[in-house]
XYZ file of C-alpha atoms in Angstrom:
575
model
C -71.735 64.866 52.229
C -70.366 61.387 51.409
C -70.956 60.288 47.769
C -73.398 57.639 49.061
C -75.624 60.187 50.398
C -75.226 62.187 47.239
C -76.306 59.689 44.858
C -77.936 57.177 47.536
C -76.781 53.741 48.321
C -75.102 51.564 45.899
C -77.083 48.829 44.007
C -76.026 45.373 44.084
C -75.045 45.602 40.491
C -72.945 48.491 41.128
C -71.103 46.591 44.011
C -70.344 43.402 41.841
C -69.064 45.784 39.002
C -66.680 47.430 41.600
C -65.662 44.019 42.712
C -64.996 42.773 39.297
C -62.766 45.551 38.309
C -60.605 45.265 41.506
C -60.303 41.417 41.022
C -59.479 42.022 37.270
C -56.775 44.111 38.274
C -55.084 41.855 40.620
C -55.570 38.739 38.044
C -53.420 40.306 35.840
C -50.525 39.922 38.066
C -50.783 36.086 38.078
C -47.757 34.076 36.363
C -45.681 37.071 37.322
C -43.099 37.791 40.025
C -44.427 40.209 42.704
C -42.960 41.576 45.752
C -44.419 40.854 49.318
C -43.787 41.518 53.022
C -42.967 38.621 55.508
C -45.852 39.288 58.273
C -45.695 35.911 60.090
C -43.758 32.733 60.321
C -45.806 29.827 61.351
C -43.999 26.446 61.608
C -41.717 26.873 59.040
C -44.216 28.489 56.855
C -43.720 32.226 55.694
C -46.742 34.144 55.731
C -46.460 37.079 53.089
C -48.435 40.209 52.479
C -48.721 40.866 48.687
C -50.330 44.185 48.768
C -53.373 42.802 46.855
C -55.574 42.516 49.699
C -54.530 38.751 49.975
C -51.987 36.870 51.789
C -50.115 33.856 50.619
C -48.000 31.154 52.335
C -44.214 29.924 51.235
C -42.389 27.013 53.106
C -39.384 28.367 54.527
C -36.991 25.837 52.992
C -37.747 27.645 49.453
C -35.527 30.445 50.652
C -32.636 28.784 51.321
C -31.621 27.762 47.941
C -30.255 24.691 48.975
C -28.331 26.010 51.781
C -26.721 28.749 49.488
C -28.893 31.699 51.005
C -29.633 32.964 54.132
C -33.503 32.590 55.816
C -35.734 35.985 55.667
C -37.448 37.474 58.874
C -40.836 38.913 59.716
C -40.607 42.447 57.852
C -38.360 41.191 54.895
C -39.406 42.179 51.813
C -39.242 39.195 49.105
C -40.063 38.225 45.907
C -42.307 35.572 44.746
C -44.169 33.855 41.909
C -47.807 34.673 41.927
C -49.705 31.353 40.657
C -53.493 32.187 41.631
C -54.738 35.421 43.322
C -56.959 33.337 45.592
C -57.494 29.513 46.141
C -60.488 27.302 48.072
C -58.750 29.273 51.257
C -59.260 32.562 50.172
C -55.036 32.507 49.727
C -53.092 33.512 47.090
C -51.142 30.320 45.473
C -47.593 31.552 45.396
C -43.724 30.189 45.161
C -40.399 31.286 45.818
C -38.765 28.470 43.740
C -40.583 29.622 40.700
C -39.832 32.969 41.478
C -36.169 32.359 41.527
C -36.387 30.191 38.419
C -38.008 32.928 36.532
C -35.201 35.119 37.625
C -32.707 32.746 36.498
C -34.475 32.222 33.136
C -33.961 35.979 32.531
C -30.241 35.786 33.380
C -29.708 32.704 31.270
C -30.961 34.170 28.266
C -28.811 36.832 28.349
C -25.772 34.579 29.374
C -27.038 32.522 26.241
C -26.999 35.468 23.949
C -23.570 36.836 24.940
C -22.332 32.909 24.822
C -21.035 33.603 28.742
C -20.562 30.761 31.122
C -22.988 30.286 33.867
C -22.412 28.512 36.984
C -24.421 25.390 38.356
C -24.605 22.282 40.398
C -24.689 18.728 38.981
C -27.377 17.159 41.619
C -28.942 14.188 39.806
C -28.016 11.302 37.366
C -31.043 10.746 34.569
C -31.219 8.623 31.310
C -28.742 9.767 28.988
C -26.815 12.292 31.650
C -27.273 14.405 34.428
C -29.449 17.513 36.054
C -27.951 20.576 36.587
C -29.447 23.260 38.708
C -28.566 26.712 37.239
C -29.641 28.865 40.405
C -33.295 27.707 40.371
C -33.630 26.769 36.613
C -33.066 22.978 35.871
C -30.812 21.919 32.500
C -29.638 18.714 31.227
C -26.231 17.577 30.812
C -25.621 15.030 28.490
C -23.152 12.415 29.358
C -21.004 13.017 26.360
C -20.723 16.618 27.537
C -19.268 15.778 30.841
C -15.866 15.769 30.115
C -13.218 15.586 27.382
C -12.528 11.875 27.843
C -15.463 9.541 29.106
C -15.712 9.546 32.739
C -16.338 6.298 34.876
C -16.966 8.054 38.289
C -19.149 11.128 38.193
C -19.489 11.286 42.145
C -16.600 13.888 42.528
C -18.430 16.267 40.134
C -21.706 16.208 41.849
C -23.062 18.915 44.256
C -19.992 21.349 43.377
C -20.493 24.395 42.096
C -18.712 24.841 38.598
C -18.934 26.558 35.248
C -20.958 25.415 32.223
C -21.545 26.539 28.782
C -25.331 26.904 27.442
C -25.529 24.895 24.065
C -29.424 25.185 23.837
C -32.172 27.096 25.353
C -36.665 26.521 24.704
C -38.472 29.198 27.043
C -41.586 27.679 25.701
C -40.954 24.083 26.688
C -38.520 24.866 29.577
C -35.594 23.006 28.214
C -31.918 24.053 28.707
C -28.786 21.824 27.481
C -25.539 22.801 28.941
C -22.011 21.394 28.651
C -19.191 21.176 30.633
C -17.034 19.550 28.281
C -16.790 23.035 26.081
C -15.583 24.785 29.088
C -12.810 22.509 29.544
C -11.839 22.451 26.163
C -11.480 26.177 26.106
C -9.688 26.186 28.924
C -7.286 23.450 27.783
C -7.037 25.262 24.559
C -5.894 28.681 26.437
C -3.467 26.517 28.554
C -2.023 24.834 25.309
C -1.737 28.013 23.553
C 0.178 29.576 26.700
C 2.289 26.218 26.753
C 2.972 26.175 23.189
C 4.153 29.694 23.311
C 6.733 28.867 25.471
C 8.165 25.929 23.393
C 10.574 26.199 20.585
C 11.804 23.673 18.054
C 15.217 22.252 19.042
C 14.385 22.503 22.422
C 15.153 19.635 24.517
C 12.463 18.865 27.434
C 11.502 16.073 29.820
C 8.328 14.590 29.641
C 6.106 11.672 30.873
C 4.688 8.804 28.610
C 0.975 8.993 28.908
C -0.153 6.591 26.216
C 1.283 4.181 23.597
C -0.038 3.204 20.458
C 1.065 0.940 17.513
C 2.550 4.291 15.568
C 4.142 5.797 18.696
C 3.628 7.319 22.040
C 2.029 10.551 23.498
C 4.360 12.401 25.815
C 2.892 14.658 28.561
C 5.094 17.967 28.333
C 3.419 19.743 31.203
C -0.230 20.343 30.255
C 0.155 19.557 26.613
C 1.066 16.178 24.749
C 3.385 15.686 22.062
C 3.674 12.573 19.793
C 6.621 10.496 19.618
C 6.338 8.468 16.417
C 7.669 5.064 16.327
C 10.521 5.934 14.019
C 11.856 8.561 16.086
C 12.280 6.495 19.138
C 15.651 5.101 18.123
C 17.917 4.740 14.932
C 17.445 1.321 14.934
C 14.020 -0.403 13.978
C 11.484 -0.524 16.661
C 8.396 -2.596 15.713
C 6.130 -1.540 18.522
C 6.909 1.649 21.102
C 6.466 -0.808 23.868
C 9.871 -2.614 23.152
C 11.453 0.754 24.539
C 8.861 2.701 26.516
C 6.101 2.185 29.075
C 3.510 4.423 30.454
C 4.520 6.656 33.038
C 8.114 6.871 32.180
C 10.018 9.835 32.078
C 11.834 10.440 28.810
C 14.218 12.961 27.645
C 12.923 14.340 24.206
C 13.484 16.948 21.439
C 11.104 18.997 19.781
C 11.315 18.308 16.045
C 8.311 20.781 14.911
C 5.759 22.733 16.203
C 2.167 23.597 14.311
C 1.091 26.725 15.978
C -2.585 26.608 14.514
C -3.308 23.076 15.375
C -0.925 22.868 18.640
C 0.521 19.690 17.475
C 4.031 18.799 18.585
C 6.334 16.331 17.021
C 8.960 14.846 19.323
C 12.076 12.667 18.846
C 14.205 10.803 20.964
C 17.027 9.354 18.424
C 17.707 12.892 17.329
C 19.588 13.005 20.871
C 21.934 10.507 19.745
C 24.694 10.877 17.040
C 23.677 9.616 13.574
C 25.193 6.322 12.880
C 24.751 7.216 9.337
C 27.512 9.862 8.908
C 30.206 8.371 6.976
C 28.315 5.363 6.232
C 30.006 4.798 2.848
C 33.780 4.654 3.917
C 32.375 2.104 6.993
C 30.574 -0.255 4.399
C 32.340 -0.383 1.277
C 30.872 -1.896 -1.784
C 31.545 -5.676 -2.117
C 32.252 -5.880 1.654
C 30.724 -8.946 3.328
C 29.639 -9.001 6.837
C 27.197 -10.960 9.249
C 23.557 -9.224 10.116
C 20.662 -9.840 11.884
C 17.110 -10.453 10.083
C 15.094 -7.603 11.850
C 11.659 -7.751 9.334
C 10.576 -9.741 6.220
C 8.332 -8.290 3.773
C 6.814 -9.595 0.433
C 9.566 -7.696 -1.275
C 12.769 -8.886 0.767
C 14.350 -8.786 4.128
C 15.651 -6.149 6.415
C 19.380 -6.912 8.062
C 20.386 -4.885 11.002
C 24.138 -4.367 10.570
C 24.781 -2.575 13.513
C 22.207 -0.655 15.946
C 20.460 2.099 13.902
C 21.811 0.728 10.697
C 19.665 -1.567 8.331
C 20.192 -2.690 4.674
C 17.288 -4.420 2.748
C 18.113 -7.856 0.871
C 15.789 -7.418 -2.083
C 14.001 -10.655 -3.106
C 15.928 -10.409 -6.089
C 19.380 -11.001 -4.460
C 18.444 -13.666 -2.084
C 18.736 -17.076 -4.095
C 20.438 -17.758 -7.205
C 17.631 -20.052 -8.143
C 14.616 -19.540 -6.293
C 13.098 -16.581 -8.324
C 9.306 -16.608 -7.231
C 9.585 -17.797 -3.669
C 8.822 -15.634 -0.668
C 11.585 -14.137 1.291
C 10.102 -15.881 4.545
C 11.069 -19.292 3.011
C 14.886 -18.454 2.350
C 15.228 -16.489 6.018
C 13.900 -16.246 9.358
C 13.425 -13.416 11.783
C 16.239 -12.966 14.334
C 18.371 -15.470 11.782
C 22.226 -14.668 11.644
C 22.940 -14.222 7.925
C 25.962 -13.320 6.216
C 25.518 -10.740 3.111
C 27.273 -8.668 0.644
C 27.140 -4.982 0.188
C 25.654 -4.090 -3.087
C 25.115 -0.334 -2.824
C 24.898 2.361 -0.405
C 22.897 5.606 -0.359
C 23.793 8.028 2.678
C 21.144 10.613 1.455
C 18.251 8.248 1.046
C 19.747 6.258 4.202
C 19.617 2.861 2.024
C 21.819 -0.037 1.789
C 21.301 -2.713 -0.537
C 22.777 -6.044 0.389
C 22.771 -9.461 -1.235
C 22.515 -12.947 0.181
C 23.147 -14.853 -2.919
C 26.365 -13.006 -3.440
C 27.690 -14.955 -0.636
C 27.222 -18.135 -1.957
C 28.746 -19.783 -5.237
C 27.106 -18.828 -8.324
C 25.604 -22.530 -9.494
C 25.849 -21.424 -13.435
C 29.505 -20.675 -12.922
C 30.035 -23.950 -11.143
C 28.010 -26.035 -13.851
C 30.305 -24.407 -16.714
C 33.241 -25.692 -14.799
C 32.005 -29.330 -14.201
C 30.145 -29.426 -17.542
C 31.778 -28.146 -20.381
C 30.288 -27.588 -23.859
C 29.892 -31.108 -25.453
C 29.320 -32.945 -21.910
C 26.653 -35.486 -21.805
C 24.476 -34.456 -18.802
C 21.161 -36.224 -17.513
C 18.140 -34.576 -15.868
C 14.370 -34.700 -15.383
C 12.040 -32.703 -17.597
C 10.699 -29.850 -15.010
C 8.726 -28.202 -17.799
C 7.263 -28.273 -21.492
C 6.530 -24.922 -23.235
C 5.658 -24.091 -26.893
C 9.657 -23.693 -27.574
C 11.019 -26.516 -25.922
C 11.953 -28.766 -22.643
C 13.109 -27.440 -19.331
C 15.507 -30.089 -17.929
C 16.406 -30.102 -14.235
C 20.381 -30.151 -13.598
C 22.990 -30.687 -11.007
C 23.300 -27.744 -8.738
C 19.794 -26.881 -8.797
C 19.900 -24.847 -12.308
C 17.700 -25.718 -15.263
C 18.822 -26.045 -18.692
C 16.805 -25.699 -22.200
C 16.283 -27.752 -25.046
C 15.048 -26.137 -27.823
C 12.586 -27.391 -30.445
C 15.009 -27.540 -33.204
C 17.619 -29.387 -30.740
C 14.971 -32.517 -30.165
C 15.493 -34.442 -33.610
C 17.482 -34.249 -36.717
C 14.594 -35.270 -38.899
C 11.429 -34.640 -37.544
C 9.894 -30.877 -36.464
C 10.213 -30.443 -32.756
C 6.586 -29.713 -32.511
C 5.883 -32.936 -33.132
C 8.739 -34.446 -31.192
C 8.005 -32.622 -28.049
C 4.779 -34.644 -27.620
C 6.951 -37.633 -26.975
C 8.233 -36.356 -23.752
C 5.983 -35.738 -20.636
C 6.764 -34.093 -17.265
C 8.990 -36.069 -14.824
C 10.777 -37.911 -17.714
C 14.370 -38.639 -17.042
C 16.379 -37.594 -20.174
C 20.334 -37.224 -21.479
C 21.332 -34.239 -23.504
C 24.345 -32.627 -24.588
C 25.597 -29.384 -23.226
C 25.681 -26.660 -25.971
C 26.170 -23.264 -24.308
C 26.513 -22.148 -20.895
C 25.725 -18.095 -20.345
C 26.651 -17.353 -16.481
C 25.674 -13.780 -17.040
C 22.235 -14.268 -18.514
C 21.874 -17.404 -16.200
C 21.261 -19.760 -19.388
C 22.154 -23.223 -20.235
C 21.473 -24.590 -23.704
C 21.047 -28.530 -24.228
C 20.614 -30.633 -27.247
C 18.961 -34.169 -27.224
C 19.328 -34.730 -31.216
C 23.491 -33.860 -30.748
C 23.899 -37.265 -28.755
C 23.017 -39.449 -31.774
C 25.191 -37.715 -34.206
C 24.312 -35.757 -37.139
C 23.275 -37.790 -40.048
C 24.145 -35.346 -42.538
C 27.929 -35.759 -41.422
C 27.505 -39.162 -41.585
C 26.278 -39.092 -45.059
C 28.771 -36.573 -46.309
C 31.843 -37.273 -44.228
C 33.097 -34.967 -41.458
C 34.863 -32.637 -44.133
C 32.194 -33.408 -46.673
C 34.639 -35.459 -48.818
C 34.712 -34.364 -52.401
C 31.281 -32.655 -51.950
C 32.002 -29.031 -52.059
C 30.457 -26.242 -54.142
C 31.510 -26.340 -57.931
C 32.116 -29.946 -57.237
C 31.066 -32.585 -60.212
C 28.819 -35.182 -59.405
C 27.111 -38.105 -60.886
C 23.314 -38.044 -59.968
C 20.931 -40.541 -60.544
C 17.278 -39.474 -61.465
C 14.582 -40.702 -59.054
C 11.291 -38.718 -60.249
C 10.428 -36.863 -63.269
C 8.283 -33.627 -62.504
C 6.775 -30.775 -64.843
C 9.152 -28.317 -62.668
C 12.337 -30.620 -62.819
C 13.815 -33.597 -61.566
C 14.306 -35.220 -58.266
C 17.824 -36.849 -58.214
C 20.507 -38.548 -55.638
C 23.865 -37.981 -55.709
C 25.472 -41.447 -56.416
C 27.993 -42.598 -53.459
C 25.909 -40.650 -50.812
C 22.420 -40.496 -49.076
C 22.120 -37.001 -50.196
C 19.348 -35.960 -52.552
C 18.418 -32.925 -54.472
C 16.282 -31.115 -56.835
C 17.079 -29.709 -60.099
C 14.402 -27.328 -61.446
C 13.672 -26.926 -64.994
C 15.862 -23.744 -65.764
C 18.988 -25.560 -64.634
C 18.460 -28.870 -66.809
C 20.482 -27.667 -69.648
C 22.349 -24.524 -71.007
C 20.171 -24.313 -74.014
C 16.209 -23.274 -73.590
C 15.272 -25.980 -75.928
C 16.786 -28.563 -73.987
C 15.235 -27.302 -70.712
C 12.417 -30.421 -70.867
C 12.177 -32.554 -67.782
C 10.589 -35.345 -70.165
C 14.056 -35.706 -71.700
C 15.088 -37.593 -68.450
C 13.988 -40.843 -67.558
C 14.018 -42.576 -63.953
C 17.335 -44.313 -63.176
C 19.129 -42.570 -65.960
C 22.659 -40.956 -64.486
C 23.446 -37.513 -65.304
C 26.632 -35.432 -64.557
C 26.081 -31.945 -62.560
C 27.917 -29.327 -60.945
C 27.230 -28.647 -57.175
C 25.940 -24.977 -56.656
C 25.025 -25.034 -53.249
C 26.801 -26.783 -50.168
C 25.643 -25.536 -46.857
C 26.295 -27.927 -43.822
C 24.756 -25.593 -41.246
C 21.749 -25.718 -43.329
C 22.344 -29.174 -44.218
C 21.217 -28.265 -47.703
C 22.685 -29.425 -51.382
C 21.847 -27.955 -54.554
C 23.133 -29.078 -57.976
C 22.927 -27.917 -61.783
C 23.433 -29.631 -65.215
C 23.325 -26.135 -67.028
C 26.033 -24.905 -64.426
C 28.308 -27.605 -65.749
C 27.610 -27.034 -69.126
C 28.626 -23.602 -68.803
C 32.028 -24.344 -66.837
C 32.707 -26.956 -69.515
C 32.006 -24.374 -72.591
C 34.146 -21.852 -70.510
C 37.075 -24.449 -70.136
C 37.127 -25.501 -73.763
C 37.146 -21.816 -74.887
C 39.924 -21.254 -72.808
C 41.936 -24.333 -73.853
C 41.236 -24.754 -77.403
C 40.654 -21.556 -78.600
C 37.979 -18.922 -78.733
C 35.035 -18.028 -81.125
C 37.204 -14.961 -82.511
C 40.098 -17.138 -83.814
C 37.818 -18.338 -86.629
C 36.990 -21.603 -84.939
C 33.595 -22.319 -84.582
C 32.137 -23.034 -81.089
C 31.598 -26.768 -82.496
C 34.765 -27.298 -83.353
C 36.154 -26.053 -80.045
C 33.744 -28.090 -78.434
C 34.374 -31.290 -80.259
C 38.118 -30.702 -79.598
C 37.381 -30.527 -75.835
C 35.293 -33.821 -76.010
C 37.849 -35.778 -77.758
C 40.463 -34.620 -75.359
C 38.277 -35.484 -72.438
C 37.541 -38.880 -74.034
C 41.429 -39.639 -74.554
C 42.132 -38.996 -70.927
C 39.472 -41.075 -69.637
C 41.047 -43.923 -71.910
C 44.504 -43.409 -70.566
């Protein structure tokens, strides 16, 4: 007996509950991938039985996967994505593309976790990059991640299956970012490592110039680049690599250094040639004069090529005898042929010091020969300083007139104001120091020394200890001013030198115009100074009298002795 017979016919409520229970179970499959059987193909549309008391339809083109998969037939089992159990027509809403996308996401997430590469196809260009099909899942390829170097034409890469590296995934937002550049860099690194492992320092190898920069050229050694620095192209100076190399040129190079960590390779061409610096000291001895070509000019000097690969430096201090603060470019020019002299050779540091001025006559030596000490010269005032005047002289040299050599009588600080820049003056050569490159001049010497004029070239009778007659010109508390009779010289006799006895050392004893005898105690021609003393004369006379007329020990008094000396002196004057 049936359940209906046993329990009676089901009510409308019971049927609704059974229907809801059945529909609820089926609803749980929505949003998942389910399996179904193709029961019919109608006009490029497959009718699929999902086993849920419902059927759905999928366009046949969704099964081709852009032509990569074969079309299924009636009776084949397929996987589809169930979006909804039933639409308005009572059919299930299903999609093969979305099913494939779900499958791809599962595979891609596993590949992303394991950092594995995935295969995809670039099929569309969008803003900032490209769209990549990763077997149903769409990913974004930024333009910067397409290649190691910027790609101008991406057409050859479109529609071609190739590996990519997943950089970022967001399942909730459906975002995937991939990189082709990462794959290429990894492949390149493996290739570089393999190539570097087969190279050795000192090895000679052929390469192709791939790129040229200001500092050198990159040479392709067959999958890896090496740097040929501009200083290693040739032994001679190369200002820019394009002087010797061109892109695409095949060159033979020597591996100088290999960095196995960074895979950087340093190359050299000049190392394949003989070193021109070998035995350089014997080839270019000190003081040797030769001709070279100026190759480069800097602030500190000029480089001169003596032969291919050998250059010397003319320091700015060795360029001119007289031009001290001039840029080398104002003395020599690039490519100019110049005569130089070898000053120093350092084979270890590969340096040769050259001199340009040494090939020319020393203007100070020439001046000394033409204008010996005492010669009168003429020149223009080039500069005024706190210590004197600089005069421009023949031979493009300067001489200096010190403040003390401007005038005999007035201080130099006052006299220098009488001169201005540009004045043409005459002077006398006082000294020429060739080694120190100095010429000393004097202006006051042209007028003659008034001191000599007053006392005579040899000083006449004026000398130390000589007795002179002086005329008092002024009486002061501390002494008296006097003039030496017969000369233009003046002196000051201080109080302590006015007399031998302290009681007589009073300046008021003397009157202006009075004449007195005194003894010269100082006669300095260089300092131009004369000192006289009455006391010194009295003491000298006393000493002489004692020597000639007896001593105090003989019983005669000092007055007797001096009296006798005075009488003798008076009698002598009468005769």
